[in-house]
Structures are given as structure tokens and as C-alpha cells.
Tab-separated table of C-alpha atoms and ligand atoms in Angstrom:
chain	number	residue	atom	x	y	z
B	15	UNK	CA	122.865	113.414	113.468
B	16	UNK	CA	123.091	111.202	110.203
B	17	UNK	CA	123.393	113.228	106.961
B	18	UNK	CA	120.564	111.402	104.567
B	19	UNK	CA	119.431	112.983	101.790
B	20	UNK	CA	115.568	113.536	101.027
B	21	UNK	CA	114.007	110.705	99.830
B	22	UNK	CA	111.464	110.565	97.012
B	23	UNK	CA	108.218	109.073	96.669
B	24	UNK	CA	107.880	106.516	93.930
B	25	UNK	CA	105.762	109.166	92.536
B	26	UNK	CA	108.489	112.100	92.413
B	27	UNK	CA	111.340	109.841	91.691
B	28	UNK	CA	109.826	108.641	88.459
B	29	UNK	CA	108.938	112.528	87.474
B	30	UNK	CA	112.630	113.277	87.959
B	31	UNK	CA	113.547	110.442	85.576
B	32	UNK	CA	111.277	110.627	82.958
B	33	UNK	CA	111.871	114.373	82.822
B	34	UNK	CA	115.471	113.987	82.267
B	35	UNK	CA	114.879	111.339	79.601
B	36	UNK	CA	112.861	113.727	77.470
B	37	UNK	CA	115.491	116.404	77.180
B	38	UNK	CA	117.732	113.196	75.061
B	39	UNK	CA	118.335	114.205	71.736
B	40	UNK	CA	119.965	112.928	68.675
B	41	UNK	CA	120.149	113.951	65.124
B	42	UNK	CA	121.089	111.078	63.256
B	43	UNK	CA	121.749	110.458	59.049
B	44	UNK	CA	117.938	108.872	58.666
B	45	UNK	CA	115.090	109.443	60.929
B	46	UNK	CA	114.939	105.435	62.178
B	47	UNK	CA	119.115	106.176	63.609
B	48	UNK	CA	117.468	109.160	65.827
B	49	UNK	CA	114.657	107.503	66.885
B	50	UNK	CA	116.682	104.548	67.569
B	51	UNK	CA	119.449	107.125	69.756
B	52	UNK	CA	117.127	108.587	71.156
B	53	UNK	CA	114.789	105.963	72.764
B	54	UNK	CA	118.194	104.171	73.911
B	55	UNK	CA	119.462	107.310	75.676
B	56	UNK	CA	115.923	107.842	76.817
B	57	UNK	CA	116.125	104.440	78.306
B	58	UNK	CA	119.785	105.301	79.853
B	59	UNK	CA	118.688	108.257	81.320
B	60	UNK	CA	115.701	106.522	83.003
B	61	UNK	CA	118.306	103.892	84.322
B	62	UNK	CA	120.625	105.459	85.312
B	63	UNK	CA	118.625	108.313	87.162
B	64	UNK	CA	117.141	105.339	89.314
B	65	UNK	CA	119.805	103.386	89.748
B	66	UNK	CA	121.875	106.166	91.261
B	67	UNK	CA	119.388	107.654	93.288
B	68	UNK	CA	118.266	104.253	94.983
B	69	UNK	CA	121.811	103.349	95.115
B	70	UNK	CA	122.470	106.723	97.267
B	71	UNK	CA	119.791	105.532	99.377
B	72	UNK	CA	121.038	102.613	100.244
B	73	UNK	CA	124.693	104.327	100.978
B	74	UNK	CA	123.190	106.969	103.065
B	75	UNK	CA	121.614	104.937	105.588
B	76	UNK	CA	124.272	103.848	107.961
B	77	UNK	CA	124.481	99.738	108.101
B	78	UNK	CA	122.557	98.833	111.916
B	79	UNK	CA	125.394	96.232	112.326
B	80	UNK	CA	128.322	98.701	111.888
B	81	UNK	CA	126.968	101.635	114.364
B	82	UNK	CA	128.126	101.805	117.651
B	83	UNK	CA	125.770	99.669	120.649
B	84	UNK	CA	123.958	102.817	121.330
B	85	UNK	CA	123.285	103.823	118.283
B	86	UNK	CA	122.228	100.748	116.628
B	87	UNK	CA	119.657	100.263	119.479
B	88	UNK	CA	118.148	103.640	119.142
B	89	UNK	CA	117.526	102.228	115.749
B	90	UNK	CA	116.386	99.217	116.171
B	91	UNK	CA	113.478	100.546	118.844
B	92	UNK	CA	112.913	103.194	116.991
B	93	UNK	CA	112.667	102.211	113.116
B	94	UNK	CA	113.124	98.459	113.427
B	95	UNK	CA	116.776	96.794	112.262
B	96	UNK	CA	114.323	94.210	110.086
B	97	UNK	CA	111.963	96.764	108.313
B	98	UNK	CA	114.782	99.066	107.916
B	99	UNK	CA	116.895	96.322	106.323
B	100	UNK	CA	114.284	94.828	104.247
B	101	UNK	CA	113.195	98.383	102.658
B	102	UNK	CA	117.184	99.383	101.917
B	103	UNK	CA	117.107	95.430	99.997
B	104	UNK	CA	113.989	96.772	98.376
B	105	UNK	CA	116.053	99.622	96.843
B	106	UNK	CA	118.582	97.256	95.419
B	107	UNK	CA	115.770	94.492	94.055
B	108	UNK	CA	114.424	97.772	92.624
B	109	UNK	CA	117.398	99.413	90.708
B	110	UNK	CA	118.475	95.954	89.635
B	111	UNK	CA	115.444	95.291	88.042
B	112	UNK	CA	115.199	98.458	86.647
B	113	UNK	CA	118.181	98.694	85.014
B	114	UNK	CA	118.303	94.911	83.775
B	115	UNK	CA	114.669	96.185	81.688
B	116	UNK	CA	116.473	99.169	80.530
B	117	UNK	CA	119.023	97.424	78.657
B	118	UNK	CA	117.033	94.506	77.752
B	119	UNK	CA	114.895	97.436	75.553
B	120	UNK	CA	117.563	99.015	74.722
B	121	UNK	CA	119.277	95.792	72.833
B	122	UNK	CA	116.159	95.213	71.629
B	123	UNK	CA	115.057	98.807	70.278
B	124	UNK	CA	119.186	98.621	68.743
B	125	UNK	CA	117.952	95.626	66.683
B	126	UNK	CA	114.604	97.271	65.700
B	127	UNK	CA	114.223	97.880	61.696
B	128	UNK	CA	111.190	99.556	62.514
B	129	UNK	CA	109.951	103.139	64.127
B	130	UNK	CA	106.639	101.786	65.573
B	131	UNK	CA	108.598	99.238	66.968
B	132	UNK	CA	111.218	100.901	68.059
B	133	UNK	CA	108.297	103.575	70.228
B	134	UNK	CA	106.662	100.293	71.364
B	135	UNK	CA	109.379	98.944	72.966
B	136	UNK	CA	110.382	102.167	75.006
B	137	UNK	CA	106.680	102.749	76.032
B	138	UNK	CA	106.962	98.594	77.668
B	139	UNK	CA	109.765	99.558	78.972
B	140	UNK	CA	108.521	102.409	80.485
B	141	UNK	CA	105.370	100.904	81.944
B	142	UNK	CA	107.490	98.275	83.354
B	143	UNK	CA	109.807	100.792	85.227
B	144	UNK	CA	107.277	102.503	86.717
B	145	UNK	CA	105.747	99.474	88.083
B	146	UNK	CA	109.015	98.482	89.628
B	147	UNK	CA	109.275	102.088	91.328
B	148	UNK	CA	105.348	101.705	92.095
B	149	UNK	CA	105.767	98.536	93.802
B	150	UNK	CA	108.173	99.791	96.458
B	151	UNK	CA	106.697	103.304	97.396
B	152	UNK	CA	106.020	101.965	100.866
B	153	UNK	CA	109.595	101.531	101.372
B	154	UNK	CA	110.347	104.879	99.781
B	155	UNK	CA	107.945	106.395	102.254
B	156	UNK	CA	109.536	104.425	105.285
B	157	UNK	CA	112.674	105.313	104.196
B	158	UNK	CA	111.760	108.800	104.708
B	159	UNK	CA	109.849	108.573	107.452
B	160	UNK	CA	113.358	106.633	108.790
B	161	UNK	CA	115.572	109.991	107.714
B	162	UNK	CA	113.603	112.254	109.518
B	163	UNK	CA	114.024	110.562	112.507
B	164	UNK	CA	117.125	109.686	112.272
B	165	UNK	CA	118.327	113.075	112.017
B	166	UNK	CA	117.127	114.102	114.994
B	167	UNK	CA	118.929	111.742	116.565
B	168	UNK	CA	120.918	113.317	119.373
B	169	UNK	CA	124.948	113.593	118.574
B	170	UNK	CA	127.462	111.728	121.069
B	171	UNK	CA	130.597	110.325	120.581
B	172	UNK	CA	130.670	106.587	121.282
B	173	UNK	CA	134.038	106.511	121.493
B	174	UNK	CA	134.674	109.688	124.603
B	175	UNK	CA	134.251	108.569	127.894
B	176	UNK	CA	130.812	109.736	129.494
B	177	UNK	CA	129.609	111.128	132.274
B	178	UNK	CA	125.226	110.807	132.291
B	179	UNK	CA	124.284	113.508	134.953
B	180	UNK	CA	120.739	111.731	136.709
B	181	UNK	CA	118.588	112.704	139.331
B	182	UNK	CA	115.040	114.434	139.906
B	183	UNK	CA	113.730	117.791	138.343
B	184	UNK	CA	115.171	120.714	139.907
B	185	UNK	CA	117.849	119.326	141.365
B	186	UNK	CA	120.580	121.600	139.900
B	187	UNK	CA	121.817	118.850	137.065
B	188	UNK	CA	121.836	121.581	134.277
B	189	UNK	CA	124.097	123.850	136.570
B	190	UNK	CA	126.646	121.522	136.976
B	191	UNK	CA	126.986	120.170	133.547
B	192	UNK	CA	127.172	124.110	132.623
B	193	UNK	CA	129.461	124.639	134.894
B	194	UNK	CA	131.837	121.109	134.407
B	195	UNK	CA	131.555	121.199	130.828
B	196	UNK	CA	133.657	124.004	128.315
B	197	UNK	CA	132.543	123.135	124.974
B	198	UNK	CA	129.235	124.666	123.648
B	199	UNK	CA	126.265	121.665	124.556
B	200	UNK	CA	124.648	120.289	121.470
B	201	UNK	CA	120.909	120.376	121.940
B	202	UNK	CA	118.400	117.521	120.540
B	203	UNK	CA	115.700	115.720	120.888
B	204	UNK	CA	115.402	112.641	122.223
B	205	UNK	CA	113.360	109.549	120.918
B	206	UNK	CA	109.984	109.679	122.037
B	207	UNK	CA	110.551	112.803	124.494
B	208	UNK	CA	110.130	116.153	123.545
B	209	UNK	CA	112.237	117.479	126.181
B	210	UNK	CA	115.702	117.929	124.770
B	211	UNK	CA	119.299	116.569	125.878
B	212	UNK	CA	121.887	118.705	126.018
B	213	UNK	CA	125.685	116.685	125.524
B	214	UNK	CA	128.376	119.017	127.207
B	215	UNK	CA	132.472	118.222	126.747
B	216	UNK	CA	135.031	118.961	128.683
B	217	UNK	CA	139.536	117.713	128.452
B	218	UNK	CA	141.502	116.724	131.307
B	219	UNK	CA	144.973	115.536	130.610
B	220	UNK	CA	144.207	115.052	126.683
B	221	UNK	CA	141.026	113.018	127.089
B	222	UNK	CA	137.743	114.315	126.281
B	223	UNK	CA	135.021	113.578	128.495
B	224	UNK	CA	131.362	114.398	127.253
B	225	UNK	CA	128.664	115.085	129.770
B	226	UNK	CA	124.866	114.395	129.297
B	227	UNK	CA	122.272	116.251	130.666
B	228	UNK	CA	119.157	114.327	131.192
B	229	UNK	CA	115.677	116.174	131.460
B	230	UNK	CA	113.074	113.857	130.786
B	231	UNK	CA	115.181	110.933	130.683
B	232	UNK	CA	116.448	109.942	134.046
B	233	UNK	CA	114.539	112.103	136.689
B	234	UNK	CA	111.014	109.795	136.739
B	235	UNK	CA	110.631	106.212	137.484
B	236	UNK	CA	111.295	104.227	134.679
B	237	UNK	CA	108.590	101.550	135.270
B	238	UNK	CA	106.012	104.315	134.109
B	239	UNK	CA	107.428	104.319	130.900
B	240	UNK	CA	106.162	102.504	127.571
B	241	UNK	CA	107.984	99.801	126.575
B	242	UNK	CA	109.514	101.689	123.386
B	243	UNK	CA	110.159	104.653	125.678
B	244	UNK	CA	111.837	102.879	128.040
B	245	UNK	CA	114.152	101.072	125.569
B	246	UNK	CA	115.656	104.350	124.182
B	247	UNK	CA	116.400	105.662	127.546
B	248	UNK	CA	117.838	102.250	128.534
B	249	UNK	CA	120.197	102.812	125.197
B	250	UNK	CA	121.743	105.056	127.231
B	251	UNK	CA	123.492	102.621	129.196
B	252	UNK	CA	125.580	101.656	125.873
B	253	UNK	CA	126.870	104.720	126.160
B	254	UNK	CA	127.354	105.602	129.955
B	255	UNK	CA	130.627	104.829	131.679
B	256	UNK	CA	129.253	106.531	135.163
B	257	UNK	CA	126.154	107.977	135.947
B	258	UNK	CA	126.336	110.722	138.889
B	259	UNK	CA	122.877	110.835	140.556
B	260	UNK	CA	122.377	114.211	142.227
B	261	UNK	CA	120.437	114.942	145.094
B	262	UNK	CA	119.347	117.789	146.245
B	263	UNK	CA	119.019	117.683	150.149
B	264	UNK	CA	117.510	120.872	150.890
B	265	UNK	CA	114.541	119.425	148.963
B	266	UNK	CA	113.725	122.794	147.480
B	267	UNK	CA	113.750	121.010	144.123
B	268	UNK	CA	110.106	119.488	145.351
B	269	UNK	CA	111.111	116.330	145.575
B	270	UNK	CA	111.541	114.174	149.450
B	271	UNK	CA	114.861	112.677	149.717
B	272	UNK	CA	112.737	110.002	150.083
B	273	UNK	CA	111.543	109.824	146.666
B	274	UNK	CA	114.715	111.370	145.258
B	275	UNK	CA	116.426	107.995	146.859
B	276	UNK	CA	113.390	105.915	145.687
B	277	UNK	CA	114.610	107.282	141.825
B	278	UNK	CA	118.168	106.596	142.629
B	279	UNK	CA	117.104	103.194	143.167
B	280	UNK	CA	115.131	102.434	140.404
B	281	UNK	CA	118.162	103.729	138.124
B	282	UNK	CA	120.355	101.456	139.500
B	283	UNK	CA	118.465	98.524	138.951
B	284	UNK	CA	118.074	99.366	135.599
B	285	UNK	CA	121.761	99.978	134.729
B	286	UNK	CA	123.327	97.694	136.954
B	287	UNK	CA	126.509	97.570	135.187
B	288	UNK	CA	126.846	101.571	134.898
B	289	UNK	CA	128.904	102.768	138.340
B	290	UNK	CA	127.000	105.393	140.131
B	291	UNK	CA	128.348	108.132	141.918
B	292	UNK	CA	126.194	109.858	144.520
B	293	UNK	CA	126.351	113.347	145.258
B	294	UNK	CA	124.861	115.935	147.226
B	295	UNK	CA	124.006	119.500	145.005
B	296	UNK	CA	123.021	123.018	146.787
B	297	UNK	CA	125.554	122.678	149.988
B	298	UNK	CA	125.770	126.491	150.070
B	299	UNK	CA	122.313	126.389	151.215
B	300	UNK	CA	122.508	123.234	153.504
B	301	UNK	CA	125.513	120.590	154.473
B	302	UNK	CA	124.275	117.290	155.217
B	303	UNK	CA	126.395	114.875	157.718
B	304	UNK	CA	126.345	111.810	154.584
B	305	UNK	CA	129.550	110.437	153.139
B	306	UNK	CA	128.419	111.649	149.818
B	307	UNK	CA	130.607	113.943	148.274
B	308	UNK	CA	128.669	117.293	148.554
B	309	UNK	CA	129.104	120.554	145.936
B	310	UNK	CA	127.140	123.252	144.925
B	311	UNK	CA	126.705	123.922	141.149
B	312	UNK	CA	125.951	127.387	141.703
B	313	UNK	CA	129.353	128.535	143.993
B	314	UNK	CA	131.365	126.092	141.941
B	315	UNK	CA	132.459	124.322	145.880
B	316	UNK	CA	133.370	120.892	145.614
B	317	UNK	CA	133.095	120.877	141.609
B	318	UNK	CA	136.850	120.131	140.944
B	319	UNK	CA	137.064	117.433	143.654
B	320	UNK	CA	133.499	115.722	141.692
B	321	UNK	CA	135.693	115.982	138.482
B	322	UNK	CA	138.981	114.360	139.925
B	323	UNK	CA	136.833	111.836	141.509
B	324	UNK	CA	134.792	111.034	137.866
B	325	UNK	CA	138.763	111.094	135.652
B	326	UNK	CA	139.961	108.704	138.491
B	327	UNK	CA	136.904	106.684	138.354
B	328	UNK	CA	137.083	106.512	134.743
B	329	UNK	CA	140.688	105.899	134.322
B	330	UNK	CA	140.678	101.767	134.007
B	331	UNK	CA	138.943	102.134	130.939
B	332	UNK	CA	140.624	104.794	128.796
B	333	UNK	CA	142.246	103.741	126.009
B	334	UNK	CA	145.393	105.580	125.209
F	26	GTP	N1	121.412	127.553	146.020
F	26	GTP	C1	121.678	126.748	145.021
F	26	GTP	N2	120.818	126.681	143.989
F	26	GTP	C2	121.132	125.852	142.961
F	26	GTP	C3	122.304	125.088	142.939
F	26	GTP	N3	122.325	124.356	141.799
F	26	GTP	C4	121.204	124.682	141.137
F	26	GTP	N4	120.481	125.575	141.825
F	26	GTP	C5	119.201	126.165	141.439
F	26	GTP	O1	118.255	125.128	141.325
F	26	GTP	C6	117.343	125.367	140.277
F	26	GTP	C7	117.348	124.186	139.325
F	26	GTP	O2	118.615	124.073	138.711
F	26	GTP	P1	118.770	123.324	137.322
F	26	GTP	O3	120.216	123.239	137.055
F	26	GTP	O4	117.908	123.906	136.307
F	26	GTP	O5	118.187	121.906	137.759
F	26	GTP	P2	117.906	120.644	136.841
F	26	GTP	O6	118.136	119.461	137.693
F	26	GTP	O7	118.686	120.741	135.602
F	26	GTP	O8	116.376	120.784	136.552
F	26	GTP	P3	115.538	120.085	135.385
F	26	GTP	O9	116.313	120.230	134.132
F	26	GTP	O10	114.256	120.839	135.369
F	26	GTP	O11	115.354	118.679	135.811
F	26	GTP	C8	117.815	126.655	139.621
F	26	GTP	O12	117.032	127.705	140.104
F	26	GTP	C9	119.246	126.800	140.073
F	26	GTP	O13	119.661	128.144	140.149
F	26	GTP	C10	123.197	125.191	144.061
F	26	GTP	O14	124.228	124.566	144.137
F	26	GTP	N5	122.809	126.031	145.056
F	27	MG	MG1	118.027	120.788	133.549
């Protein structure tokens, strides 16, 4: 989902600069004017290779304040908004100092009347450089360790209206979002699940809608979840503008309609403020006598009227 670059280890970062600063050459009129152009392009180099790469780093990562609820909360449970901040200010403490001890050499080697000197003063600079790097490799690893799963993160759109398709296993929640949704479903994975959610679109009267599919998510009670667990699913509610909860009253899916309501439940205590819209999935197998509007994902009956139902639902809250 976000587009970060690789990050380095202190390690590797300081291999890339110091590799780049020996290719600096200079022929000067004496031999103390190339050592002395040299050592202060060897010193630029060095600089300016961490400087910009630390600097990238700290542009990649999208600012937790400026993301959208949902995602800023998958970030904060999943990375931490503090540790996350306070290893991005690392990277600025870092280049800062780094370059301030470049150029502090480098006026100083400029000055220099002599070559010894001139070597001595690149090598402290050096040493101090790579102690700066050194001292913030755990952030470097963090940082990378934050990319990765960042990443993965699974792509919505904050700003469509959506539809989060819940209910138990085997219910018939992947047929309908197949069968309501036109646009090809981006697949990921989501934080601290390894089952995947797929995120469907479909447009009605210019609007685009996108449609969540759920496995994993929002077919078990949520009390049995870990805290952290529980958190990222609960981000979904940032993003949720209805949730349809599908039963499946021929209970072929395995589950009671007795648990199935027991789930239904549980979700709506959890996302109080999310409206809910009941339905009733597999009616070419068996209509029920409920009020809930009944379809079947698999003949496509009593789709079209769900869809109406969702756009009219929705349509308060779009902003034209
Ligand atoms: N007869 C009938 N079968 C259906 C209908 N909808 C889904 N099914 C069947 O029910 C089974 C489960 O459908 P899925 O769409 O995979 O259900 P799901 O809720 O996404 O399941 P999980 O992702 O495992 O939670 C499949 O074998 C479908 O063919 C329906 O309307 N009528
Ligand atoms: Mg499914």
C-alpha cells in the first residue's frame, strides 16, 4: 500500500557512502591542493550520501497525523505512532549531525598547511560519522521492519463510501461481493491475520462504492481476539459507512442461526455507530417468513433491490 523504499542498516548505509567517497578525485597544481580536494569532496560525498538517503526516509514514511482515521490507527496498533515518530526524528538528529561534522572538517582540512593533517582530520571525521550512523541502527532496523509492514497494508480508499460485507464462514459473503462488485478485488493481507481481504468497487450514478470482503475479520466473536488483533479489525469501523451482516438461514454454512445471530450481536456492539443492514443469503434454497430483505448470491435474486437499499442508505453522507 505505501511505496517506501528499502531501508539500510547502519551497516550498509555507511558502505554505500564511503564507497562513493573513494571514487573522488582531483588533480591539483601541488600534491597538498589534491589532497586537500580530495578529502573535502570525500567528506561531501559522505554527507551528502547520508543526508539524502535519511532525508528520503523520513519523506517516505507517510506523517501518522496526516493519514486518514483508518489508516493512522492501523499504524498506530501496529508500529506505534511514538516509536515510529521518534525513529523518523532519529533520522533527522542523524543527518544533521552528520553533515554539520562534514563541513566542520572540511573548513578545517581547507585551512590545513599540512598533508598529515589534512588525512587526520578526514579519518576524525570519518570515525565520527560512523558513530552517528552506528548509534541509530535500531531505528534503521525499525524503520524497516515498519516498511515491510506497511506495505502490506491492505489498499482502500478513505474517501469512497463503503460497504463491509460481515457474517459467519460459509455464509455466501464472497459470492455477493463477486457478484455486487465490477472492478477487479485487490487482495491483501490483513494485520495480524493471514487470511486475506479482498476490497471490491462498484459506480452507481457517478459514485464509487467499494465493498470489503471480510474472512477472518468479522465472522468470529471478537472478544476472543488479542487486544492488538482486535484493534485492527475495530479500525475498520473508520472506514465503514454500513456493514451488511449476512445470514445464511438454511444453516448449511455450519453455523445455528443461533450463533450466526449471537455474531451479529457482538458486531454491533462493537461498531455501534456503523448502521447494519441484515440480510438473508441462499433464498433459492430456503425463504424464511423474517422482514429481512432476503437474496441469493448465487441466482443474483434480490441483489439489485440489496444495492438500491445500501445507495439509499448511504445517500445522507455523500459528498458531491
Ligand atoms: N444455494 C446457494 N449457495 C450459495 C449462495 N451463496 C453462496 N453459496 C454457496 O455457499 C458456499 C460459501 O460461499 P462463499 O461466498 O464462499 O461464502 P463466504 O461467506 O465468503 O465464506 P468464507 O469466506 O469462508 O467465510 C459456496 O459453496 C457457495 O457456492 C446462494 O445464494 N445459494
Ligand atoms: Mg469468503
Amino acid at each position: 500500500m505505501f511505496d517506501i523504499p528499502t531501508v539500510l542498516t547502519a551497516e550498509e548505509l555507511l558502505d554505500r557512502a564511503f564507497k562513493k567517497a573513494s571514487k573522488v578525485d582531483y588533480h591539483g597544481r601541488t600534491k597538498l591542493e589534491s589532497v586537500r580536494e580530495i578529502n573535502i569532496g570525500k567528506l561531501k560525498s559522505v554527507s551528502d550520501v547520508i543526508v539524502t538517503t535519511l532525508g528520503r526516509y523520513v519523506k517516505a514514511f507517510p506523517s501518522i497525523d496526516r493519514q486518514s482515521p483508518f489508516y493512522s490507527e492501523l499504524i498506530d496498533v501496529t508500529i506505534g505512532r511514538d516509536k515510529l515518530k521518534k525513529s523518523l526524528g532519529a533520522m533527522d538528529w542523524c543527518r544533521g549531525n552528520a553533515a554539520r561534522v562534514a563541513k566542520e572538517a572540511r573548513r578545517e582540512i581547507a585551512a590545513a598547511t599540512a598533508i598529515s593533517r589534512i588525512d587526520q582530520v578526514r579519518k576524525s571525521a570519518y570515525g565520527r560519522i560512523s558513530s552517528l550512523v552506528k548509534q541509530v541502527d535500531k531505528e534503521l532496523a525499525f524503520l524497516a521492519k515498519a516498511r515491510n509492514i506497511m506495505r502490506k497494508f491492505p489498499a482502500v480508499n478513505p474517501d469512497d463510501m463503503t460497504i463491509v460485507v460481515a457474517g459467519a464462514p460459509n455464509v455466501g459473503k464472497s459470492a455477493l461481493v463477486a457478484r455486487i462488485s465490477t472492478a477487479k478485488p485487490r487482495v491483501a493481507v490483513y494485520p495480524f491475520t493471514t487470511q486475506e481481504i479482498s476490497v471490491g468497487t462498484f459506480e452507481k450514478k457517478y459514485l464509487r462504492y467499494q465493498v470489503i470482503d471480510t474472512p477472518g475479520l468479522l465472522d468470529r466473536e471478537l472478544s476472543k481476539r488479542n487486544p492488538m488483533e482486535l484493534r485492527a479489525v475495530l479500525a475498520l469501523r473508520h472506514l465503514a459507512d454500513v456493514i451488511v451482516f449476512m445470514f445464511d438461514p438454511t444453516e448449511t454454512c455450519g453455523y445455528m442461526m443461533s450463533q450466526q445471530g449471537h455474531l451479529l450481536e457482538t458486531i454491533r456492539s462493537e461498531f455501534a455507530k456503523v448502521p447494519i443492514v441484515e440480510i438473508e443469503n441462499k433464498s433459492d434454497l430456503l425463504k424464511t417468513r423474517s422482514d429481512r430483505l432476503r437474496i441469493s448470491a448465487e441466482t443474483g435474486a434480490g441483489v439489485q433491490k440489496l444495492v438500491d437499499r445500501i445507495v439509499d442508505l448511504l445517500k445522507p453522507q455523500q459528498r458531491l
